mmCIF file of C-alpha atoms in Angstrom:
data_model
loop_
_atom_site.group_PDB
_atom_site.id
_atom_site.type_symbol
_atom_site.label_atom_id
_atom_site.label_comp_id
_atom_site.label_asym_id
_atom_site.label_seq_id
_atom_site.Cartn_x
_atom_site.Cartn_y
_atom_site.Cartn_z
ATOM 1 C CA UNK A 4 53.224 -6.822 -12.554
ATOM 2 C CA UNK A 5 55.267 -3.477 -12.118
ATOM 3 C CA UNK A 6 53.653 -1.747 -8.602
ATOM 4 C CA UNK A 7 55.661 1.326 -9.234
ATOM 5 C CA UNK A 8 53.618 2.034 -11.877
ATOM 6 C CA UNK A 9 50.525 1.490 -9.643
ATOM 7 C CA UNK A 10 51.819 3.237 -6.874
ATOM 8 C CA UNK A 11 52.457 6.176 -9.159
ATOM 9 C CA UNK A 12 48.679 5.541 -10.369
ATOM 10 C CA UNK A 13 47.959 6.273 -6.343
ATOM 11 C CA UNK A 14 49.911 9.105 -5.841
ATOM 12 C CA UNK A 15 48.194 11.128 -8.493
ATOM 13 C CA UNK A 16 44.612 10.601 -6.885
ATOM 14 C CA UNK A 17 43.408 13.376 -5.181
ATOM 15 C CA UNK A 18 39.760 14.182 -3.451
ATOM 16 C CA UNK A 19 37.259 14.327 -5.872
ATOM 17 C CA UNK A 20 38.936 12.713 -8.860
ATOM 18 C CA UNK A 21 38.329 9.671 -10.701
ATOM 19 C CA UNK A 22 38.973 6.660 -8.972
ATOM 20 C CA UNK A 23 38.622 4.691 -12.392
ATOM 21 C CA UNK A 24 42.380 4.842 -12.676
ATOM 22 C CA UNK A 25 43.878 3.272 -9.479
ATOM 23 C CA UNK A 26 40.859 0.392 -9.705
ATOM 24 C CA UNK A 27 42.050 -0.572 -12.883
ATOM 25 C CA UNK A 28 45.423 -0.793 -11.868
ATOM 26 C CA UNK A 29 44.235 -2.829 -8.594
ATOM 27 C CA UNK A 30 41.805 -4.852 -10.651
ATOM 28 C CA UNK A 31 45.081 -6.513 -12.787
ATOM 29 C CA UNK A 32 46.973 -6.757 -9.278
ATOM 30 C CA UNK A 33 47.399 -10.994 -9.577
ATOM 31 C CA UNK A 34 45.305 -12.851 -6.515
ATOM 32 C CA UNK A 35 43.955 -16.223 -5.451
ATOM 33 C CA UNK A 36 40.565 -15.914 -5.856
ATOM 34 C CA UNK A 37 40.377 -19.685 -4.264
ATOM 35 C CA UNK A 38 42.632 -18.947 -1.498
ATOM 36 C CA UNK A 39 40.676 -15.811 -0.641
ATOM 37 C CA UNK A 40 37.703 -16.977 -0.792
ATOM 38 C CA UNK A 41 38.621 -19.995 1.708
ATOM 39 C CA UNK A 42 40.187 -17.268 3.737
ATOM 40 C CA UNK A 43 37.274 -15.427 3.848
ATOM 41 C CA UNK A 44 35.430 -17.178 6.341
ATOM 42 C CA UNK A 45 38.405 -17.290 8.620
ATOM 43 C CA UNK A 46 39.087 -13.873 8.363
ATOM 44 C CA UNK A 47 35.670 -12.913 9.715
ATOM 45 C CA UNK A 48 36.553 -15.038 12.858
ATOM 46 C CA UNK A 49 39.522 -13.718 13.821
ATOM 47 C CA UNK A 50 39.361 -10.399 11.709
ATOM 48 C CA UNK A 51 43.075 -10.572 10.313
ATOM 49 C CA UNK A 52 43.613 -9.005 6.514
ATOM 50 C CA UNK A 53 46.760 -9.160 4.936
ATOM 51 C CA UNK A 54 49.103 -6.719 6.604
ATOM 52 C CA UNK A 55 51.394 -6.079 3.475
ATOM 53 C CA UNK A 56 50.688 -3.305 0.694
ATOM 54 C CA UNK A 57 50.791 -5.786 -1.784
ATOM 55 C CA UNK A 58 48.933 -8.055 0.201
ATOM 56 C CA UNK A 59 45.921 -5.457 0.572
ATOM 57 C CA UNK A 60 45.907 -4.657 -3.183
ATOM 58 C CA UNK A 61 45.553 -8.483 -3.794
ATOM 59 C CA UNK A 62 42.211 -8.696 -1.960
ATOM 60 C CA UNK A 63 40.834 -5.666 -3.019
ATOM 61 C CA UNK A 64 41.995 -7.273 -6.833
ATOM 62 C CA UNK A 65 39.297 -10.269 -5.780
ATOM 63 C CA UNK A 66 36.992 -7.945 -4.874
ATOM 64 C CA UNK A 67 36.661 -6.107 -7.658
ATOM 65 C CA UNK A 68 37.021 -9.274 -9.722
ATOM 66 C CA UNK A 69 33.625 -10.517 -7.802
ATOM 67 C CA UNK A 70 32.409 -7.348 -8.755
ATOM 68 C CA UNK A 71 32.796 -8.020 -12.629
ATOM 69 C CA UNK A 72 31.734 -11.314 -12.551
ATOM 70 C CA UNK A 73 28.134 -9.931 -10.889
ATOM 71 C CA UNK A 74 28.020 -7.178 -13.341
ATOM 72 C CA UNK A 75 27.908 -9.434 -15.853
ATOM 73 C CA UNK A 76 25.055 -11.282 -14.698
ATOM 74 C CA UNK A 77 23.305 -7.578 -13.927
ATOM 75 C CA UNK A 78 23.475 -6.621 -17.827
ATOM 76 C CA UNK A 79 22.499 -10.053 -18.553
ATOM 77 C CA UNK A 80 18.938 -9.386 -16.086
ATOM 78 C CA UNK A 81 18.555 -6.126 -17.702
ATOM 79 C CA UNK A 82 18.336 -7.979 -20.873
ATOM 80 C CA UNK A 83 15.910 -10.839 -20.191
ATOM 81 C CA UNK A 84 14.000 -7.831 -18.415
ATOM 82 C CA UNK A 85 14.067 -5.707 -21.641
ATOM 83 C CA UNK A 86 12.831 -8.501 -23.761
ATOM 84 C CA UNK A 87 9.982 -9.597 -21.031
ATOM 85 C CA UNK A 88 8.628 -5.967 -21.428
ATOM 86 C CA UNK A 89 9.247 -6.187 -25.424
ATOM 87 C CA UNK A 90 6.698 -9.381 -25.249
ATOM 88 C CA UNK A 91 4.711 -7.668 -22.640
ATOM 89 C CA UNK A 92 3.885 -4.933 -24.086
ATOM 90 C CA UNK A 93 2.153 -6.433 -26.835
ATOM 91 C CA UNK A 94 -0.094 -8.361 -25.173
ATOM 92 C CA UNK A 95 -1.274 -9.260 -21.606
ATOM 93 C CA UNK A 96 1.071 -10.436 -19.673
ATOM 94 C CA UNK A 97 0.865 -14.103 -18.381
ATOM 95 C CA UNK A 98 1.126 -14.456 -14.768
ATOM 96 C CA UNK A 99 4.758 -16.330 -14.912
ATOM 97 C CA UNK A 100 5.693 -13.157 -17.122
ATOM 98 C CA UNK A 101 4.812 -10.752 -14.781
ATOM 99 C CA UNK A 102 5.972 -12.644 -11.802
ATOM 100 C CA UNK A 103 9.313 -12.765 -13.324
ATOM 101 C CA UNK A 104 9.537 -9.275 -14.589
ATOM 102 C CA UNK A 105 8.432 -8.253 -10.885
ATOM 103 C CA UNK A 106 11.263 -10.669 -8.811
ATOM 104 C CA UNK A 107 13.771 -9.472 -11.652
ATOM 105 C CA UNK A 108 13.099 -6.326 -10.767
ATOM 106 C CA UNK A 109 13.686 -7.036 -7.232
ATOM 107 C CA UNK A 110 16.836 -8.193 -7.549
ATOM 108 C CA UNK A 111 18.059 -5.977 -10.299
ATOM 109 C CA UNK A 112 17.862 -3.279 -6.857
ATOM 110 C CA UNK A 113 19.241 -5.262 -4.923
ATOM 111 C CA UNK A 114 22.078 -5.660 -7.083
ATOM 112 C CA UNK A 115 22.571 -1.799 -7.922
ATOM 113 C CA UNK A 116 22.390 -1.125 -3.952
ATOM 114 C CA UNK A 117 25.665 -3.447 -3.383
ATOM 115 C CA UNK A 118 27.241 -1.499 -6.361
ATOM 116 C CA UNK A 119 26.577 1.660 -4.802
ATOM 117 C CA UNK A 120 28.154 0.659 -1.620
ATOM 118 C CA UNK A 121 30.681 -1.024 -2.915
ATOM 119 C CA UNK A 122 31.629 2.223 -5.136
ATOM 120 C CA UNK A 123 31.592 4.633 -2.188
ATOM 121 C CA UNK A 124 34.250 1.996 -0.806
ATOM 122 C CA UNK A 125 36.483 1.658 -3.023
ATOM 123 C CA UNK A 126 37.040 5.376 -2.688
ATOM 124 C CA UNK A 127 37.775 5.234 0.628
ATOM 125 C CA UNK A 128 39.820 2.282 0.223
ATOM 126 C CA UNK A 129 41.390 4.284 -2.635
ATOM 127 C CA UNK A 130 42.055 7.457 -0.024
ATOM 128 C CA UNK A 131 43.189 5.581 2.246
ATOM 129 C CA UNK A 132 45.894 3.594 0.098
ATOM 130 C CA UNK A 133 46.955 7.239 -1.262
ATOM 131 C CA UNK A 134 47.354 9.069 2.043
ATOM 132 C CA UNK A 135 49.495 5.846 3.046
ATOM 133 C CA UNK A 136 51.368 5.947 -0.392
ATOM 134 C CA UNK A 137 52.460 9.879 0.452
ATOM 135 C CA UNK A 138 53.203 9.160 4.138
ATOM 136 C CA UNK A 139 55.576 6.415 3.288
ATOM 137 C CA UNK A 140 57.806 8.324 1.091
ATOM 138 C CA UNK A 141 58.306 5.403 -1.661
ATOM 139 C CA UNK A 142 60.891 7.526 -3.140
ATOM 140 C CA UNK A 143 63.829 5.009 -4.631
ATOM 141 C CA UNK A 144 61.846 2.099 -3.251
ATOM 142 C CA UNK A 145 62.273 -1.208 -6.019
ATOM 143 C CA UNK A 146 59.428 -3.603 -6.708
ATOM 144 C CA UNK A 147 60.572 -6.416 -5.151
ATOM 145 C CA UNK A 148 60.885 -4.287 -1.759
ATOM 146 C CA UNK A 149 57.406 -3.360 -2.241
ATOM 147 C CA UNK A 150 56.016 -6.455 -2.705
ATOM 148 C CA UNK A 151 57.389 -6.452 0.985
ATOM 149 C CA UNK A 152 56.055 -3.574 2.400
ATOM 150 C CA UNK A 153 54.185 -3.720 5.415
ATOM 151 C CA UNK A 154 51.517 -1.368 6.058
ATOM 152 C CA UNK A 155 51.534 1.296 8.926
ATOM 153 C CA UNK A 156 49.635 0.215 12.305
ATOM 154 C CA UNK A 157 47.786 3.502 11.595
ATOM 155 C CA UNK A 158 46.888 2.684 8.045
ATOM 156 C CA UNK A 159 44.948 -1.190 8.978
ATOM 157 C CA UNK A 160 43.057 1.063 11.615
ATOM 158 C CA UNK A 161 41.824 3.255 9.198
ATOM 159 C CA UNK A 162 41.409 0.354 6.597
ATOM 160 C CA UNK A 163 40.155 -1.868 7.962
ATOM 161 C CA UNK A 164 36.126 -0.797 8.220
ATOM 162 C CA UNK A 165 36.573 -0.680 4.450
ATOM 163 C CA UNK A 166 37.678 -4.077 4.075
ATOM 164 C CA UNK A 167 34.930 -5.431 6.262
ATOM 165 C CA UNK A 168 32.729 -3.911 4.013
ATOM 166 C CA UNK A 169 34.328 -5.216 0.962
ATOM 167 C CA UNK A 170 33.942 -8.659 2.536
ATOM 168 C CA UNK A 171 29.949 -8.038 3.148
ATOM 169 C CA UNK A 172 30.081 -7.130 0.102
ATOM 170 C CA UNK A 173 31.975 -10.054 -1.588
ATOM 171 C CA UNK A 174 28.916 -12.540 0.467
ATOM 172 C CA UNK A 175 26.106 -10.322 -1.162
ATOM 173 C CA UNK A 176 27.504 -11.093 -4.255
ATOM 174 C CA UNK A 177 27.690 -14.461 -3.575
ATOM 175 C CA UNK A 178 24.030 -14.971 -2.326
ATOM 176 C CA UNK A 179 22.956 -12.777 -5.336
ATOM 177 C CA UNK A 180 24.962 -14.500 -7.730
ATOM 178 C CA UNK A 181 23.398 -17.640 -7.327
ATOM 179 C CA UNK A 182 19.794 -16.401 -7.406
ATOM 180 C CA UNK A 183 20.664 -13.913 -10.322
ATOM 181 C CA UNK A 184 21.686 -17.248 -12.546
ATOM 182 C CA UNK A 185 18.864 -19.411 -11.413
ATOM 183 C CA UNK A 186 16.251 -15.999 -12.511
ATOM 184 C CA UNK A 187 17.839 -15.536 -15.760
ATOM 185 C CA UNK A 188 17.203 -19.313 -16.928
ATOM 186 C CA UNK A 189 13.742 -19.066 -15.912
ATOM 187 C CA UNK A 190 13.452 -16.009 -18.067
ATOM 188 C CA UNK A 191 15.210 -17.947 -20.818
ATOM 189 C CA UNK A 192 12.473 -20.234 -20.397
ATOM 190 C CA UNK A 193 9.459 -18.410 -20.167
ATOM 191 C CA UNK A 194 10.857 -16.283 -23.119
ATOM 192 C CA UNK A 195 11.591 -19.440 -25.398
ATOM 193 C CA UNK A 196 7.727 -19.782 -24.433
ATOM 194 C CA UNK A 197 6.514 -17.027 -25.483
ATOM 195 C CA UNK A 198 8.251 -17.359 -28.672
ATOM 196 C CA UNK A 199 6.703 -20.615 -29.416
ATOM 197 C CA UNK A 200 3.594 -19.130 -28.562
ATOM 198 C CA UNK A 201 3.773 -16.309 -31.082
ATOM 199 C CA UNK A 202 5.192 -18.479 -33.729
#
């Protein structure tokens, strides 16, 4: 993994720009998505994120990497929900069809309004990580010192909010996840229904 690269990546945000650059750089940042999520728990007690550059990019790496995995399951609902309303709007509805269409529906919201939070996040995680990347003048500075860095008192204070959100985030995602896979098999099911039916 070269982080000079990435923090190059940083240093060329500035307000109002993408932020699609530095995430994708931070999404391929290696992490232990079974160590962090273990962590996570114990984090919330005693409210301690890594304190190393590095470190920081790592976590935000298994957020956005929770992220994916629940967008996948969101295109897969808009799917199921697509082909409901295909059946649907051929005939009356059923009342397992509509009741499914309607709690998809729900939670196809519910999903988008954790995406929405989590977006404005990341780019205040992602001005936050810049400012620090100019203040620290890098300049010279080898990957394997960087993978050492420590991060300025200054810069947790300012981070941290963000990372708490990032780790409400991370159990929405968790809660939804679960309830997104169990919906989308009883859509598979009422849909391999309906198919029967119309067969």
């Amino acid at each position: 993994m070269n982080y000079l690269e990435g923090i190059e990546v940083i240093q060329k945000y500035t307000s109002g720009s993408s932020v699609e650059p530095v995430l994708r750089f931070i999404m391929n940042v290696p992490h232990n998505e079974e160590a962090f999520a273990n962590a996570l728990d114990e984090i919330g007690g005693i409210n301690r994120y890594p304190d190393t550059f590095v470190g920081i990019l790592s976590f935000i790496s298994f957020i956005l990497g929770q992220k994916s995995k629940m967008n996948q399951l969101y295109e897969t609902a808009l799917n199921r929900y697509e082909s409901l309303n295909q059946i649907t709007s051929k005939k009356r509805p059923t009342e397992e069809e509509a009741k499914i269409k309607r709690t998809l529906t729900d939670f196809i919201l519910k999903i988008e309004k954790v995406f929405e939070i989590q977006d404005l996040t990341d780019e205040s995680l992602v001005k936050e990580l810049n400012r620090f990347v100019s203040e620290a003048n890098l300049y010279g500075v080898t990957d394997n010192e960087l993978k050492n860095l420590k991060l300025a008192s200054k810069t947790v204070a300012l981070i941290e909010p963000h990372l708490d959100k990032q780790r409400e985030n991370y159990y929405q995602y968790k809660k939804l996840s679960s309830v997104m896979t169990r919906l989308i098999r009883i859509a598979d099911y009422i849909l391999d229904e309906a198919k029967l039916g119309t067969s």
